[in-house]
Amino acid sequence: MNTKYIKEIANDVVQHLEYNSERKPLIIPEYGRYLHVLIDQATAIEDKTERNKAAKYIISVMGNLNPHLRDVPDFQHKLWDQIFIMSDFKLDVDSPYPIPSREVLKMRPDPLNYPQNFPKYRFYGNNIKYMIDVANKWEDGELKSALCKVIATHMKKSYLSWNKDTVTDAVIFEHLLELSGGKINLTQSTEELLNSNDLMRTNKRMSNKIQTNTNNNNGKPKIIKNGKPKPFIKNNNNPK
């Protein structure tokens, strides 16, 4: 059958272009617009039997778009939840799982309080603050003095871990006085903490990590010394 070609006016074609900015926003953009259109079409089907068939077909298409998630537990449950969300909860079909509600989707968890009470010196960490609180409860004596010196040494080590410049003992003692609420005062102490260079070398040794290279080292741990990985030498079982 021959159909007559109807010449279109270029100006009219441009005027009737449809832009994404004018379309309905996508609820879950990862699935694309065509899948949202399929869900809208399934929602408009009057016969519930045909509507259920269309929903199962859409679920299979969604599963094909995410083949890497097929082994994830409750994968089908997530797909059914997503199809109801993308339909704006207007899709009336029989789901094998509980149908989510709009109120549950809009619920937000309560904000968590920041665990640190001294964000000014975050590089010291929470453990230092716990040690200071314990030292504040001890009675004055040799044990408390020794503990305070240990705390000050750890503070200096933590300081040098995140701030590579050298730090004087006076700065550490001022921070300790502030974090202890004025109860631990070592600013007049004549004892000196460990040297900054010694502490930085200690931090460097502690930063050496053990890495596992299952591909090149048959799953055996490979030790990194001084921040440089030990080269892997492949055994040649077929010498020339």
Coordinates of C-alpha atoms in Angstrom, one line a residue:
M1 CA 0.0 0.0 0.0
N2 CA 1.4 3.3 -1.0
T3 CA 1.2 6.1 1.5
K4 CA 1.5 9.7 0.4
Y5 CA 4.3 11.6 2.1
I6 CA 3.1 14.6 3.9
K7 CA 5.7 17.4 4.1
E8 CA 6.0 18.8 7.5
I9 CA 6.6 22.4 8.3
A10 CA 10.0 22.8 10.1
N11 CA 8.7 25.6 12.2
D12 CA 5.8 23.6 13.5
V13 CA 8.0 20.6 14.3
V14 CA 10.3 22.8 16.4
Q15 CA 7.4 24.4 18.2
H16 CA 6.0 21.0 19.3
L17 CA 9.3 19.6 20.6
E18 CA 9.0 18.0 24.0
Y19 CA 11.7 18.8 26.5
N20 CA 12.6 16.8 29.6
S21 CA 12.2 20.0 31.7
E22 CA 8.5 20.1 30.7
R23 CA 7.9 16.4 31.4
K24 CA 6.9 14.9 34.7
P25 CA 9.9 14.4 37.0
L26 CA 11.2 10.9 37.4
I27 CA 10.7 9.4 40.9
I28 CA 13.6 6.9 40.5
P29 CA 15.7 8.3 37.7
E30 CA 17.9 5.1 37.5
Y31 CA 15.1 3.2 35.7
G32 CA 14.6 5.8 33.0
R33 CA 11.5 7.4 31.6
Y34 CA 10.2 4.5 29.6
L35 CA 9.8 2.3 32.6
H36 CA 7.9 5.1 34.4
V37 CA 5.7 5.3 31.3
L38 CA 5.0 1.5 31.5
I39 CA 4.0 1.8 35.1
D40 CA 1.7 4.7 34.3
Q41 CA 0.1 2.6 31.5
A42 CA -0.3 -0.4 33.9
T43 CA -1.9 1.9 36.5
A44 CA -4.5 3.0 33.9
I45 CA -5.6 -0.6 33.0
E46 CA -9.1 -1.1 34.3
D47 CA -9.1 -4.9 34.4
K48 CA -7.3 -6.0 37.6
T49 CA -6.2 -9.4 36.1
E50 CA -4.5 -7.6 33.2
R51 CA -3.1 -5.0 35.6
N52 CA -1.5 -7.8 37.6
K53 CA 0.0 -9.3 34.5
A54 CA 1.4 -6.0 33.4
A55 CA 2.9 -5.4 36.9
K56 CA 4.7 -8.8 36.9
Y57 CA 6.0 -8.0 33.4
I58 CA 7.4 -4.7 34.6
I59 CA 9.0 -6.4 37.6
S60 CA 10.8 -8.8 35.3
V61 CA 12.1 -5.9 33.2
M62 CA 13.3 -4.2 36.3
G63 CA 15.1 -7.3 37.4
N64 CA 16.8 -7.5 33.9
L65 CA 18.1 -4.0 34.4
N66 CA 19.8 -5.1 37.6
P67 CA 21.2 -8.6 37.0
H68 CA 24.0 -8.1 39.6
L69 CA 21.4 -7.8 42.4
R70 CA 19.6 -11.1 41.7
D71 CA 21.6 -12.9 44.5
V72 CA 20.9 -10.1 47.0
P73 CA 18.4 -11.2 49.7
D74 CA 14.9 -9.6 49.4
F75 CA 15.7 -8.4 45.9
Q76 CA 12.2 -9.1 44.6
H77 CA 10.8 -7.3 47.7
K78 CA 12.8 -4.2 46.8
L79 CA 11.5 -4.3 43.2
W80 CA 7.9 -4.4 44.3
D81 CA 8.5 -1.6 46.7
Q82 CA 10.0 0.5 44.0
I83 CA 7.2 -0.2 41.5
F84 CA 4.7 1.2 44.0
I85 CA 6.9 4.2 44.7
M86 CA 7.3 5.0 41.0
S87 CA 3.5 4.8 40.5
D88 CA 3.1 7.3 43.3
F89 CA 1.3 4.6 45.2
K90 CA -1.6 4.6 42.7
L91 CA -0.9 1.1 41.3
D92 CA -3.6 -1.3 42.6
V93 CA -2.2 -4.8 42.1
D94 CA -1.8 -7.9 44.2
S95 CA 1.7 -7.9 45.7
P96 CA 3.4 -10.9 47.3
Y97 CA 4.9 -8.5 49.8
P98 CA 3.4 -5.9 52.2
I99 CA 2.7 -2.7 50.2
P100 CA 4.6 0.3 51.5
S101 CA 2.8 3.5 52.5
R102 CA 3.6 7.1 51.6
E103 CA 3.9 7.9 55.3
V104 CA 6.6 5.3 55.9
L105 CA 8.6 6.6 52.9
K106 CA 8.5 10.2 54.2
M107 CA 9.7 9.2 57.7
R108 CA 13.2 10.5 58.6
P109 CA 15.4 9.1 61.3
D110 CA 16.2 11.3 64.3
P111 CA 19.4 13.2 64.1
L112 CA 22.3 11.6 65.9
N113 CA 24.3 13.7 68.4
Y114 CA 28.0 14.1 67.6
P115 CA 29.9 11.8 69.9
Q116 CA 32.7 14.3 70.7
N117 CA 32.1 17.0 73.2
F118 CA 35.3 18.9 72.2
P119 CA 35.2 19.3 68.4
K120 CA 37.9 22.0 68.7
Y121 CA 40.6 19.2 69.1
R122 CA 39.2 16.3 67.0
F123 CA 42.6 14.9 66.3
Y124 CA 43.0 13.7 69.8
G125 CA 40.0 11.4 69.5
N126 CA 37.5 10.1 72.1
N127 CA 39.8 7.7 73.9
I128 CA 42.0 10.6 75.1
K129 CA 38.9 12.3 76.5
Y130 CA 37.9 9.1 78.3
M131 CA 41.4 8.8 79.8
I132 CA 41.2 12.4 81.0
D133 CA 37.9 11.8 82.6
V134 CA 39.2 8.7 84.4
A135 CA 42.3 10.6 85.6
N136 CA 40.0 13.4 87.0
K137 CA 38.4 10.8 89.3
W138 CA 41.6 9.5 90.7
E139 CA 43.1 10.9 93.9
D140 CA 46.4 12.9 93.7
G141 CA 49.5 10.7 94.0
E142 CA 52.2 9.0 92.0
L143 CA 49.7 6.8 90.0
K144 CA 47.7 9.8 88.8
S145 CA 50.9 11.7 87.9
A146 CA 52.1 8.8 85.9
L147 CA 48.7 8.5 84.2
C148 CA 48.7 12.2 83.4
K149 CA 52.1 11.9 81.8
V150 CA 51.0 8.9 79.7
I151 CA 47.9 10.9 78.6
A152 CA 50.1 13.9 77.6
T153 CA 52.4 11.6 75.6
H154 CA 49.5 10.1 73.8
M155 CA 48.1 13.5 73.0
K156 CA 51.5 14.6 71.6
K157 CA 51.6 11.4 69.5
S158 CA 48.1 12.0 68.2
Y159 CA 48.9 15.6 67.5
L160 CA 51.9 14.6 65.4
S161 CA 49.9 12.0 63.5
W162 CA 47.5 14.6 62.0
N163 CA 49.7 17.6 62.2
K164 CA 53.2 16.9 60.8
D165 CA 54.8 20.0 62.3
T166 CA 56.6 19.8 65.6
V167 CA 54.7 20.7 68.7
T168 CA 56.0 21.9 72.0
D169 CA 55.2 20.4 75.4
A170 CA 53.7 23.7 76.5
V171 CA 51.0 23.4 73.8
I172 CA 50.1 19.9 74.8
F173 CA 49.9 20.9 78.5
E174 CA 47.6 23.8 77.7
H175 CA 45.3 21.5 75.7
L176 CA 45.3 18.9 78.6
L177 CA 44.4 21.7 81.0
E178 CA 41.5 22.8 78.8
L179 CA 40.2 19.3 78.1
S180 CA 40.3 18.3 81.8
G181 CA 38.3 21.4 82.8
G182 CA 41.3 22.9 84.7
K183 CA 41.8 19.8 86.9
I184 CA 45.1 18.5 85.4
N185 CA 47.7 21.2 85.3
L186 CA 51.1 20.3 84.0
T187 CA 52.0 23.7 82.7
Q188 CA 54.5 24.2 85.6
S189 CA 55.9 20.7 85.3
T190 CA 59.7 20.4 84.7
E191 CA 59.4 16.9 83.1
E192 CA 59.6 16.7 79.3
L193 CA 57.7 14.5 77.1
L194 CA 59.2 12.3 74.4
N195 CA 60.9 14.1 71.6
S196 CA 58.8 15.0 68.6
N197 CA 61.2 13.3 66.1
D198 CA 61.1 10.1 68.1
L199 CA 57.3 10.2 68.2
M200 CA 57.1 10.8 64.4
R201 CA 59.4 7.9 63.7
T202 CA 57.1 5.7 66.0
N203 CA 54.0 6.8 64.1
K204 CA 55.7 6.0 60.8
R205 CA 56.6 2.5 62.0
M206 CA 53.0 2.0 63.3
S207 CA 51.6 3.1 59.9
N208 CA 53.2 0.1 58.1
K209 CA 50.4 -2.1 57.0
I210 CA 49.9 -5.7 55.9
Q211 CA 48.2 -5.9 52.6
T212 CA 46.8 -9.1 51.1
N213 CA 47.3 -9.5 47.3
T214 CA 45.3 -12.6 46.4
N215 CA 46.0 -12.2 42.7
N216 CA 49.8 -11.8 42.7
N217 CA 50.8 -13.5 46.0
N218 CA 48.4 -16.5 46.3
G219 CA 46.5 -15.0 49.1
K220 CA 49.6 -14.6 51.4
P221 CA 50.0 -11.4 53.3
K222 CA 52.5 -8.9 51.8
I223 CA 54.2 -6.7 54.3
I224 CA 54.9 -3.1 53.3
K225 CA 58.0 -1.6 54.9
N226 CA 58.6 2.1 55.1
G227 CA 55.6 2.7 53.0
K228 CA 57.0 0.9 49.9
P229 CA 55.5 -2.5 48.8
K230 CA 57.9 -5.4 48.5
P231 CA 58.1 -6.3 44.8
F232 CA 56.5 -9.6 43.8
I233 CA 58.8 -12.0 42.0
K234 CA 57.0 -14.6 39.9
N235 CA 58.5 -18.1 40.0
N236 CA 59.3 -19.4 36.6
N237 CA 58.8 -23.2 36.6
N238 CA 59.9 -23.5 33.0
P239 CA 63.5 -22.2 32.9
K240 CA 65.1 -22.0 29.5

